[in-house]
Tab-separated table of C-alpha atoms in Angstrom:
chain	number	residue	atom	x	y	z
A	1	MET	CA	-10.173	-3.853	-11.546
A	2	ASN	CA	-7.681	-1.625	-13.231
A	3	GLN	CA	-4.039	-2.414	-13.760
A	4	TYR	CA	-1.887	0.575	-12.965
A	5	THR	CA	1.333	1.918	-14.395
A	6	LYS	CA	3.682	3.896	-12.174
A	7	LYS	CA	1.991	7.055	-13.461
A	8	GLN	CA	-1.505	5.869	-12.597
A	9	LEU	CA	-0.363	4.704	-9.169
A	10	ALA	CA	1.328	8.056	-8.566
A	11	ASP	CA	-1.843	9.884	-9.600
A	12	ALA	CA	-3.985	7.684	-7.331
A	13	VAL	CA	-1.751	8.311	-4.298
A	14	ARG	CA	-1.430	12.033	-5.020
A	15	THR	CA	-5.197	12.428	-5.499
A	16	ALA	CA	-6.108	10.453	-2.372
A	17	ARG	CA	-3.552	12.397	-0.311
A	18	SER	CA	-4.854	15.765	-1.487
A	19	GLN	CA	-8.480	14.701	-0.896
A	20	LYS	CA	-7.555	13.912	2.712
A	21	GLY	CA	-5.888	17.322	2.938
A	22	TYR	CA	-2.447	15.917	3.797
A	23	THR	CA	0.856	17.329	2.680
A	24	GLN	CA	3.567	14.832	1.799
A	25	GLN	CA	5.207	15.544	5.168
A	26	GLU	CA	1.934	14.953	7.050
A	27	LEU	CA	1.401	11.667	5.222
A	28	SER	CA	4.963	10.687	6.087
A	29	ASP	CA	4.371	11.471	9.768
A	30	ARG	CA	1.068	9.573	9.861
A	31	THR	CA	2.303	6.458	8.043
A	32	GLY	CA	5.866	6.205	9.282
A	33	LEU	CA	7.085	6.069	5.683
A	34	SER	CA	9.958	8.333	4.750
A	35	LEU	CA	9.167	11.594	3.031
A	36	ARG	CA	11.521	10.558	0.224
A	37	SER	CA	9.541	7.331	-0.362
A	38	ILE	CA	6.308	9.263	-0.750
A	39	GLN	CA	8.003	11.767	-3.060
A	40	ARG	CA	9.433	8.969	-5.231
A	41	ILE	CA	6.034	7.255	-5.533
A	42	GLU	CA	4.311	10.489	-6.516
A	43	LYS	CA	7.076	11.386	-9.017
A	44	GLU	CA	6.765	7.943	-10.663
A	45	GLU	CA	10.350	7.096	-9.698
A	46	ALA	CA	9.490	3.934	-7.799
A	47	LEU	CA	7.004	1.111	-7.718
A	48	PRO	CA	6.396	0.690	-3.986
A	49	ARG	CA	6.719	-2.596	-2.162
A	50	ALA	CA	3.599	-4.434	-1.063
A	51	TYR	CA	4.216	-3.405	2.548
A	52	THR	CA	4.293	0.261	1.537
A	53	LEU	CA	1.111	-0.158	-0.499
A	54	ARG	CA	-0.630	-1.704	2.520
A	55	ILE	CA	0.339	1.251	4.686
A	56	LEU	CA	-0.828	3.751	2.073
A	57	ALA	CA	-4.044	1.766	1.585
A	58	ALA	CA	-4.800	1.951	5.284
A	59	HIS	CA	-4.264	5.707	5.505
A	60	LEU	CA	-5.573	6.922	2.156
A	61	GLY	CA	-8.467	4.569	1.434
A	62	ILE	CA	-6.705	2.956	-1.503
A	63	ALA	CA	-7.197	-0.801	-1.451
A	64	GLU	CA	-4.662	-3.115	-3.028
A	65	GLU	CA	-4.992	-6.630	-4.324
A	66	PRO	CA	-3.489	-9.358	-2.090
A	67	GLU	CA	-1.486	-10.884	-4.938
A	68	VAL	CA	0.676	-7.763	-5.211
A	69	ALA	CA	3.222	-9.112	-2.718
A	70	SER	CA	3.700	-12.424	-4.476
A	71	HIS	CA	4.349	-10.794	-7.837
A	72	ARG	CA	6.555	-7.932	-6.638
A	73	THR	CA	9.787	-9.590	-7.753
A	74	ARG	CA	8.572	-10.093	-11.320
A	75	CYS	CA	7.540	-6.465	-11.597
A	76	ARG	CA	10.577	-4.878	-9.972
A	77	ARG	CA	12.252	-3.719	-13.190
A	78	SER	CA	9.154	-3.308	-15.306
A	79	ARG	CA	7.633	0.089	-16.031
A	80	VAL	CA	4.215	-1.552	-16.143
A	81	CYS	CA	3.422	-4.228	-13.614
A	82	PRO	CA	0.692	-6.440	-15.097
A	83	THR	CA	-0.271	-7.864	-11.716
A	84	LEU	CA	-0.419	-4.616	-9.772
A	85	SER	CA	-3.920	-3.345	-9.484
A	86	ILE	CA	-5.400	-1.077	-6.880
A	87	TYR	CA	-8.739	0.574	-6.629
A	88	ALA	CA	-10.077	3.408	-4.559
A	89	THR	CA	-12.732	2.566	-2.027
A	90	SER	CA	-14.952	4.678	0.108
A	91	PRO	CA	-13.871	4.999	3.756
A	92	GLN	CA	-16.803	2.799	4.805
A	93	GLN	CA	-15.402	-0.110	2.785
A	94	THR	CA	-11.840	-0.092	4.061
A	95	PRO	CA	-11.001	-2.908	6.476
A	96	GLN	CA	-9.751	-0.643	9.272
A	97	ASN	CA	-13.342	0.571	9.784
A	98	HIS	CA	-14.743	-2.883	10.537
A	99	SER	CA	-15.724	-3.445	14.145
A	100	ASP	CA	-13.807	-6.723	14.279
A	101	ASP	CA	-10.278	-7.505	13.128
A	102	ARG	CA	-11.078	-10.226	10.599
A	103	HIS	CA	-9.591	-8.149	7.742
A	104	ARG	CA	-6.686	-6.674	9.674
A	105	HIS	CA	-4.231	-9.211	8.262
A	106	THR	CA	-4.708	-7.706	4.791
A	107	LEU	CA	-3.266	-4.419	6.044
A	108	ASP	CA	-0.757	-5.595	8.639
A	109	PRO	CA	1.710	-8.275	7.540
A	110	TRP	CA	2.811	-8.867	11.132
A	111	TRP	CA	-0.673	-9.496	12.510
A	112	PRO	CA	-0.395	-12.329	15.099
A	113	GLY	CA	-1.233	-15.767	13.799
A	114	VAL	CA	-0.928	-14.862	10.132
A	115	HIS	CA	1.860	-16.432	8.133
A	116	ARG	CA	1.921	-16.430	4.386
A	117	PRO	CA	4.066	-19.068	2.677
A	118	GLY	CA	7.129	-17.485	1.149
A	119	HIS	CA	7.125	-14.573	3.599
A	120	PRO	CA	9.536	-14.429	6.537
A	121	LEU	CA	8.163	-14.811	10.014
A	122	PRO	CA	8.254	-11.630	12.114
A	123	ARG	CA	11.323	-11.183	14.272
A	124	ASN	CA	11.097	-10.478	17.944
A	125	ASN	CA	13.417	-7.532	18.560
A	126	LEU	CA	13.519	-7.834	22.327
């Protein structure tokens, strides 16, 4: 596994997005992330939150390590996050292509029945 700097992460997202043929606006529309967030990631202005990485992983075929969320606070002000590592996978290996949902919780933090210690429980906005 590689450990990525902001530059390497930006390159990985930019490359995966262009390989899918998406513009930044199209990626924003598909993921629900703001256009500005995608621009900041690709310009190396921000290290995205674990939630954002999970969304990008699901749509671009970039897989992220599960320990990213637990180490986010330590890496917030660092230019190089020693615990952040992602790797590109082929579309056949990404969890959203499995016939069952056993891996869904790695992409969706609000998947029913999944609670990670230290993470808030989902709110019911009804």
